[in-house]
Tab-separated table of C-alpha atoms and ligand atoms in Angstrom:
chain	number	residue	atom	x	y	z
A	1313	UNK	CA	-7.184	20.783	-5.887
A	1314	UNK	CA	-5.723	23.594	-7.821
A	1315	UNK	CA	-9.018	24.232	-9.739
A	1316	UNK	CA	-9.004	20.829	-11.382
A	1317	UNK	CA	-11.539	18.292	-10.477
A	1318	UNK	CA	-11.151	15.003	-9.547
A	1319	UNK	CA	-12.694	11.652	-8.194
A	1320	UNK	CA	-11.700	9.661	-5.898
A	1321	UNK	CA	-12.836	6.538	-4.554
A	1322	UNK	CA	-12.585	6.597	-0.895
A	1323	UNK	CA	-11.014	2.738	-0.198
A	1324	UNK	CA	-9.770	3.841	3.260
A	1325	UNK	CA	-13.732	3.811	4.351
A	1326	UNK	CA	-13.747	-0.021	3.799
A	1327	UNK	CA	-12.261	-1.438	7.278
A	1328	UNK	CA	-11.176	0.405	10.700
A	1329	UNK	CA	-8.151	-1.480	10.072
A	1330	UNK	CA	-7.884	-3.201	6.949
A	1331	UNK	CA	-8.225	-0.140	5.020
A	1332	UNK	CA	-7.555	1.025	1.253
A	1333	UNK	CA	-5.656	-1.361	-1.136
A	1334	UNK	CA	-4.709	-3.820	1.757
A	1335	UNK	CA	-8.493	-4.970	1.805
A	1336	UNK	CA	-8.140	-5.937	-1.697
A	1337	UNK	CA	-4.958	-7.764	-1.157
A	1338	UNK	CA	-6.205	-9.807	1.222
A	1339	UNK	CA	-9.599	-10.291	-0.019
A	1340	UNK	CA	-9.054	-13.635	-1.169
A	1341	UNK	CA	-7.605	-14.669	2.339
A	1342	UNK	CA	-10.725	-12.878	4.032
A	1343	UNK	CA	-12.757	-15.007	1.898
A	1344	UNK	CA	-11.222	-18.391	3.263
A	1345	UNK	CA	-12.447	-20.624	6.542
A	1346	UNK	CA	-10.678	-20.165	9.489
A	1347	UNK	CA	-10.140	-24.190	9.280
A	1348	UNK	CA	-7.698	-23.390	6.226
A	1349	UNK	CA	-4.874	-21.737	8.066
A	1350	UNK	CA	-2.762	-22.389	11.442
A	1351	UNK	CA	-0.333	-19.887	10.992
A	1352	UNK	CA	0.705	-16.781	8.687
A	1353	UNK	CA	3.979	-15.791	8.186
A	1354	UNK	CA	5.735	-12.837	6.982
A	1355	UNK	CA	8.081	-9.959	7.103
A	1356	UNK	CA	9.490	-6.416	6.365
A	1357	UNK	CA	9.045	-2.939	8.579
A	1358	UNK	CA	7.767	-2.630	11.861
A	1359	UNK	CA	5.499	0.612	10.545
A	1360	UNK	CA	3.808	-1.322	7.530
A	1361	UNK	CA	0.525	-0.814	6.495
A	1362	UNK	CA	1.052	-4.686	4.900
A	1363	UNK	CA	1.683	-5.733	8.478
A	1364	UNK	CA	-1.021	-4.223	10.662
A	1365	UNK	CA	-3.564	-5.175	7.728
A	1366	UNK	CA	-2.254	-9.074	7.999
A	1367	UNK	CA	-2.507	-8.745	11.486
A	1368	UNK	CA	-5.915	-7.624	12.024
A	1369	UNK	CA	-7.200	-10.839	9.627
A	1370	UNK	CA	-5.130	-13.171	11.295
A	1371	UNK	CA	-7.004	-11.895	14.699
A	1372	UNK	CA	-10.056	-12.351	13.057
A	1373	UNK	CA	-9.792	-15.441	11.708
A	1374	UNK	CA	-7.547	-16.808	14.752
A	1375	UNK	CA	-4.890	-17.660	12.675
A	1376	UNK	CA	-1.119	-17.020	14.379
A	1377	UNK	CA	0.710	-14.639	13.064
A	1378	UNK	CA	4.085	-14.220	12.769
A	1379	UNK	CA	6.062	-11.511	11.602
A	1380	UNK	CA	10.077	-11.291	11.106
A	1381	UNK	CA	11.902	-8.264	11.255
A	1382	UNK	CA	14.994	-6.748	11.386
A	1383	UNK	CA	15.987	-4.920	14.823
A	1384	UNK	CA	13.759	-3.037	16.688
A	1385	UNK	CA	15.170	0.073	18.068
A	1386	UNK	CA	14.677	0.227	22.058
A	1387	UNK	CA	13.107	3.460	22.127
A	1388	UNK	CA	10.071	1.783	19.750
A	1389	UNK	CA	10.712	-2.013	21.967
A	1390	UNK	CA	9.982	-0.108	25.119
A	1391	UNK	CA	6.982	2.064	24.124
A	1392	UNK	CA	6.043	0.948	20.570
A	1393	UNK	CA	3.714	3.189	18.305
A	1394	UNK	CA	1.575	2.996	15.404
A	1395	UNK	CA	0.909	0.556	13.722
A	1396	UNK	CA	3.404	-1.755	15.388
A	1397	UNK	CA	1.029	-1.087	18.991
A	1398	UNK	CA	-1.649	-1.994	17.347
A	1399	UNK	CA	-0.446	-5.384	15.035
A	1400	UNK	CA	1.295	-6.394	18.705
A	1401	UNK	CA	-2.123	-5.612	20.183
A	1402	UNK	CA	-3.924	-7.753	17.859
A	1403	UNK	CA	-1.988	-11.256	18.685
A	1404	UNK	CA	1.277	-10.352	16.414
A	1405	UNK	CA	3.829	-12.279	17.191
A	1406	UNK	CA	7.524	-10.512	16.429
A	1407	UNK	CA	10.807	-12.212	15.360
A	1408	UNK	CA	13.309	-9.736	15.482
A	1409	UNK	CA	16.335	-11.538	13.878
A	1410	UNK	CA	19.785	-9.978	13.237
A	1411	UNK	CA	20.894	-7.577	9.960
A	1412	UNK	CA	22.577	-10.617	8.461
A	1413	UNK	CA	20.712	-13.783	9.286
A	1414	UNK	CA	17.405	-11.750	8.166
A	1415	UNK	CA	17.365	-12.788	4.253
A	1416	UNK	CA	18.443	-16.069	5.411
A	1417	UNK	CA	15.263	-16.311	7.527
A	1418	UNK	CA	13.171	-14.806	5.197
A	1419	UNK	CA	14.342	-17.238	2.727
A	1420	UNK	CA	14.036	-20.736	5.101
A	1421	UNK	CA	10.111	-19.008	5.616
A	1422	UNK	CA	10.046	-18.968	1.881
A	1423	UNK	CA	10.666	-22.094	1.626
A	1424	UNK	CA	8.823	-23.261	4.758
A	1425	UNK	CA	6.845	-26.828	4.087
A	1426	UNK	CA	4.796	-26.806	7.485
A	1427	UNK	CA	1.125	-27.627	7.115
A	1428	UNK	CA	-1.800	-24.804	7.401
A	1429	UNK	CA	0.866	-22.084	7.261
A	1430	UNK	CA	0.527	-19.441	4.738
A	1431	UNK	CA	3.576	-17.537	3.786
A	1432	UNK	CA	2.620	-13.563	2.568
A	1433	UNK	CA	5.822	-12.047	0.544
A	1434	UNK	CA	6.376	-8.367	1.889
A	1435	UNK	CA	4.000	-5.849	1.036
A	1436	UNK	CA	1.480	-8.908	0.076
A	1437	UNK	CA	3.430	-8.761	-3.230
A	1438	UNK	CA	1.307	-11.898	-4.483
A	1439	UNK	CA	-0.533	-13.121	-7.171
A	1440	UNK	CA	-2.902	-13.772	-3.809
A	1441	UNK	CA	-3.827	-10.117	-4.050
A	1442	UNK	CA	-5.323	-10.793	-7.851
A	1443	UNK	CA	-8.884	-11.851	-6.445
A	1444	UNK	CA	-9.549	-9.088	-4.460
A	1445	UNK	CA	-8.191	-6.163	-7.061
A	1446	UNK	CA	-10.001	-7.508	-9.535
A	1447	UNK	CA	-13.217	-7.192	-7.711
A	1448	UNK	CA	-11.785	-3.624	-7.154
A	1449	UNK	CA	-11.650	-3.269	-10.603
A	1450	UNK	CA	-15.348	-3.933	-11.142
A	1451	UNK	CA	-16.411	-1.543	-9.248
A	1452	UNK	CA	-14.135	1.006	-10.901
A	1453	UNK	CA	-16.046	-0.407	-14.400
A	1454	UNK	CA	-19.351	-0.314	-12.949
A	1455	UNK	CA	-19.345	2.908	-11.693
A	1456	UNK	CA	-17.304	4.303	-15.079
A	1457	UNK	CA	-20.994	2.925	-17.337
A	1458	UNK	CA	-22.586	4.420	-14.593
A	1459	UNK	CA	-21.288	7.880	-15.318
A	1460	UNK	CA	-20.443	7.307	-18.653
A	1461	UNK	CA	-16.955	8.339	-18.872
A	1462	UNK	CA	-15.156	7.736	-21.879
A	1463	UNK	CA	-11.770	7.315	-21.195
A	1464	UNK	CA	-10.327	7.651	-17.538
A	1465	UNK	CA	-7.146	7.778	-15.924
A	1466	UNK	CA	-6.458	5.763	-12.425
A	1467	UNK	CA	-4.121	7.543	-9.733
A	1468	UNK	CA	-2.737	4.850	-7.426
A	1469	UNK	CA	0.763	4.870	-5.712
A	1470	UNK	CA	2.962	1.539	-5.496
A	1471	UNK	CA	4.951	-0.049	-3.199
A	1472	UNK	CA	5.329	-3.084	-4.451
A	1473	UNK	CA	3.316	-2.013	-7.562
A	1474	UNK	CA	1.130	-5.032	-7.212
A	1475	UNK	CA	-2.152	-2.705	-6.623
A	1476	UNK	CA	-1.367	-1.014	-10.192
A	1477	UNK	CA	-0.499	-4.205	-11.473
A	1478	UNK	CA	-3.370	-5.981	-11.121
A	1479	UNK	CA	-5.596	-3.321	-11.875
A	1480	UNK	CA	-3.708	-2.357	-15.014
A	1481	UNK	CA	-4.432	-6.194	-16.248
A	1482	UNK	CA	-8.035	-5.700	-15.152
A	1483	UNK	CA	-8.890	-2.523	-16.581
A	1484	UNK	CA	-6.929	-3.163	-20.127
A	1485	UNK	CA	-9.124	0.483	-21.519
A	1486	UNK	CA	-7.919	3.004	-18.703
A	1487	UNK	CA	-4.474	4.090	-18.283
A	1488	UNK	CA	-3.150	3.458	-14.825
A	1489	UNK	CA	-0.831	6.148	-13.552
A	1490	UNK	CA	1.354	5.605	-10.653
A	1491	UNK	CA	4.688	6.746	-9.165
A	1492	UNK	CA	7.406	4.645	-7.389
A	1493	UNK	CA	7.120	5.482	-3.461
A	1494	UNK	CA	9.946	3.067	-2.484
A	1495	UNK	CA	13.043	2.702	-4.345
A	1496	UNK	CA	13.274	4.209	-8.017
A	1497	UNK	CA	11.291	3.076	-11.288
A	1498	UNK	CA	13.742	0.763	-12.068
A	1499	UNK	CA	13.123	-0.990	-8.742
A	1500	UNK	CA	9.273	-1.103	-9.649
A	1501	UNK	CA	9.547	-2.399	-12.915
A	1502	UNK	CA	11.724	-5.205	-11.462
A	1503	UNK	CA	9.329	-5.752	-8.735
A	1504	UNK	CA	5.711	-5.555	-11.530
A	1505	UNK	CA	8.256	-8.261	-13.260
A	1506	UNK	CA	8.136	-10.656	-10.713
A	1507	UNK	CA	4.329	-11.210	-11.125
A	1508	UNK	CA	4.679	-11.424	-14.792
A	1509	UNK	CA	4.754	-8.933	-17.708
A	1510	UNK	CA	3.793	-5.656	-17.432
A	1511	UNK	CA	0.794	-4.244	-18.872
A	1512	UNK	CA	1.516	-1.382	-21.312
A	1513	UNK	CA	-1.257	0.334	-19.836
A	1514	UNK	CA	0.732	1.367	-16.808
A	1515	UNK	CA	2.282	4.682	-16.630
A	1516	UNK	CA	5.126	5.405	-14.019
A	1517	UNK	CA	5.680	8.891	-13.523
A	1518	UNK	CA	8.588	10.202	-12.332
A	1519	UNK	CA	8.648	13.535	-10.072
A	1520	UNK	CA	11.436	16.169	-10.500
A	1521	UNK	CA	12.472	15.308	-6.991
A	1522	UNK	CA	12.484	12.005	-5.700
A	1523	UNK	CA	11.985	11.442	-2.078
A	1524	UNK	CA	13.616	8.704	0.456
A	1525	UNK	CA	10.759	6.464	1.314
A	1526	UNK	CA	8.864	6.827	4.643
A	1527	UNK	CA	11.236	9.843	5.253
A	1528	UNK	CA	9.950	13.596	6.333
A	1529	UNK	CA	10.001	16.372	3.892
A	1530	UNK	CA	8.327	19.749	4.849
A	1531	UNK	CA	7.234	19.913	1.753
A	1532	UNK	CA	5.323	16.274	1.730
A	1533	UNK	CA	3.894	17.384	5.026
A	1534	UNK	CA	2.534	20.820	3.423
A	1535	UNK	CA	1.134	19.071	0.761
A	1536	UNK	CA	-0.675	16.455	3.327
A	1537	UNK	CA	-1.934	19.822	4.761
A	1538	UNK	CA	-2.942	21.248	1.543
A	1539	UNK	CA	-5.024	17.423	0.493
A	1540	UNK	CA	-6.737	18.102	4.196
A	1541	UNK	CA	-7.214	21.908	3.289
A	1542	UNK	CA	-9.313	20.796	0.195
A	1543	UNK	CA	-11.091	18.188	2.742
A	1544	UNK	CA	-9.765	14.845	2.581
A	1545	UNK	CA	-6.383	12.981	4.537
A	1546	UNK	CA	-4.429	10.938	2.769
A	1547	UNK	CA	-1.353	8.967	4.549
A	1548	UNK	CA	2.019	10.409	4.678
A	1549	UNK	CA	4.019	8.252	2.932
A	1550	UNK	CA	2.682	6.867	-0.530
A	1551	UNK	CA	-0.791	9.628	-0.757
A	1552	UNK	CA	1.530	12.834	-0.573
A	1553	UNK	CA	4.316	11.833	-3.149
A	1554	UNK	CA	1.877	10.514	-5.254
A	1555	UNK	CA	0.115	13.915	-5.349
A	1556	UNK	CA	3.391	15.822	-5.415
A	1557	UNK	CA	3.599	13.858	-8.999
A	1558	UNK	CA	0.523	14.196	-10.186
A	1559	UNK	CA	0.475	17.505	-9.800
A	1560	UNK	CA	3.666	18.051	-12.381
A	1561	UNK	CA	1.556	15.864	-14.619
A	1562	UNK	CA	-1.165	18.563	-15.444
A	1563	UNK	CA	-2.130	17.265	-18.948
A	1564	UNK	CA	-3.300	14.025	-16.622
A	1565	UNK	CA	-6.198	16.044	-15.495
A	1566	UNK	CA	-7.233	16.399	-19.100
A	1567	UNK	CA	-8.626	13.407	-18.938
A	1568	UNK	CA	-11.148	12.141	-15.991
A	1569	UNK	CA	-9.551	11.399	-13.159
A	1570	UNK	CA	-9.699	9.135	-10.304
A	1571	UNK	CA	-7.893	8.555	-7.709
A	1572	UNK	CA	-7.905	5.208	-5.386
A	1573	UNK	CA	-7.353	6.106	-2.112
A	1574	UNK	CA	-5.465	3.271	-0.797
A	1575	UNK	CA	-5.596	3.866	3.383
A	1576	UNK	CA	-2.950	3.699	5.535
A	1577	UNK	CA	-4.147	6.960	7.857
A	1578	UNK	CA	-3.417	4.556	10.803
A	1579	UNK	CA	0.561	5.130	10.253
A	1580	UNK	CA	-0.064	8.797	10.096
A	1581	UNK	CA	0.271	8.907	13.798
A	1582	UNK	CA	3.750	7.542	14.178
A	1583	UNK	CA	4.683	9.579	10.941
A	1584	UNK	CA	3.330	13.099	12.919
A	1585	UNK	CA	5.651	12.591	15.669
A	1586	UNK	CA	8.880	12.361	13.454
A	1587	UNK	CA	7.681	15.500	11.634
A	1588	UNK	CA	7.457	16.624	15.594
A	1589	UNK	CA	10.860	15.187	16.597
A	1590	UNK	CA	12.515	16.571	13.291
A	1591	UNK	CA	10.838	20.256	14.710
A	1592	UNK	CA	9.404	20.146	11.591
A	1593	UNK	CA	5.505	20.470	13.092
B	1253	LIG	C1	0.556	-0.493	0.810
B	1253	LIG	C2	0.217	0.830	0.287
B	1253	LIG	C3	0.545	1.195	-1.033
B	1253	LIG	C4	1.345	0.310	-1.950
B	1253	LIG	O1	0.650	-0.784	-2.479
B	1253	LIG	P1	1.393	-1.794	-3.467
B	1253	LIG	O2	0.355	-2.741	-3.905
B	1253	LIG	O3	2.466	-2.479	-2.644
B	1253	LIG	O4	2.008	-1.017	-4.556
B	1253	LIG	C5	0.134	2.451	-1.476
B	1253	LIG	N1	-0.519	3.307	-0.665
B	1253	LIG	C6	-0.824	2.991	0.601
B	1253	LIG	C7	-1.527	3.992	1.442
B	1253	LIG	C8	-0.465	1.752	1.131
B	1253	LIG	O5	-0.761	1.459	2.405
């Protein structure tokens, strides 16, 4: 990219469907009996990467799961796409509640006492996740001795932030670089907060433009295009800003870099056809 090189580790290899950094979120649930759970519950968008990855372990362990949401629209209830098709056609079960009874469902879920149920916060922002990125982690270290790199910078993007977080608090002798994909820094910080203090080894960089989440930008989509140009996809949403970042961060690449690739290619199909409904493909 650009003439600089770069690793990166290709995450969204691991699982057909739980793919990239949502592997390692749930690896700790993967690693549980089937006997352990009756039900899962949950919530946020109808496109989330979260949800479809929650979804396909609930199917294979034959747990029920059950996501809230806030309305569908009836265009995406009548033919649904993405990654919402294929969560409903893995057993997801969808409770589409009102704009303002959702945070009061959400919360009553929360709060939820029912035996065998398991309630995952949005995003699988949960100290659950730990397990599993830590075992990401060692790999990272592993394969660092391996090569023997000195010092080396992680690319990841955050949602939730609690990919970076975790790996930050793993890896306490690289510097983990990552951008805010939904809502601003601030908003990450906060939500890093909630799982306790946050490493000083995390670096949020900021963009000179910042982008609505999940929304189309031509020039997101060219730089998608470019990332395939130089042989590899990344998803739409968190891959592309991430890159548009890094890229303003040149003095990064001073430093070994790698970048996790953290899936989500699934949701590129529903993304393609609003860069096709937007006549912007
Ligand atoms: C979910 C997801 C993220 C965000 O992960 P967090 O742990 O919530 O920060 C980043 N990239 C991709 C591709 C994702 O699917």
């Amino acid at each position: 990219m650009r003439n600089v090189g770069f690793y990166v580790k290709r995450d969204e290899l691991l699982d057909p469907l739980l793919s990239g950094n949502k592997y390692w979120k749930l690896y700790a649930l993967m690693q549980e009996a089937s006997e352990c759970y009756k039900k899962v519950f949950s919530y946020g968008g109808t496109q989330s990467n979260a949800m479809l990855s929650i979804a396909a372990l609930c199917h294979q362990k034959g747990w029920e799961f059950h996501y809230t949401c806030k309305p569908v629209p009836s265009y995406l209830k009548q033919q649904p796409t993405g990654n919402l098709s294929k969560a409903l056609g893995l057993g997801m079960i969808l409770h589409e509640v009102p704009h303002n009874d959702y945070e009061g469902c959400v919360q009553r879920l929360r709060e939820s006492t029912e035996a065998k149920s398991l309630f995952i916060p949005q995003g699988g922002a949960d100290a659950i996740a730990q397990l599993g990125v830590q075992n990401l982690a060692n790999e990272i270290q592993q394969w660092q001795q391996i090569q023997h790199i000195e010092r080396l910078n992680i690319v990841i993007p955050s949602g939730t932030g609690t990919t970076a977080y975790y790996l930050a608090q793993a890896l306490p002798k690289c510097r983990i670089l990552t951008t805010a994909v939904v809502g601003d820094t601030a908003y990450l910080r906060t939500q890093m907060n909630m799982l306790g203090k946050v490493p000083s080894n995390i670096s949020i960089l900021e963009g000179i433009k910042k982008y609505h989440f999940a929304k189309p930008y031509p020039e997101l989509l060219a730089m998608y295009d470019d990332l395939l140009d130089a042989g590899m996809a990344f998803d739409l949403i968190y891959g592309t800003v991430m890159w548009k970042v890094l890229l303003q961060y040149q003095h990064v690449m001073q430093v070994t870099v790698l970048y996790i690739h953290s899936g989500g290619l699934l949701g590129n199909a529903s993304m393609l056809d609003r860069y096709k409904n937007k006549g912007m493909l």
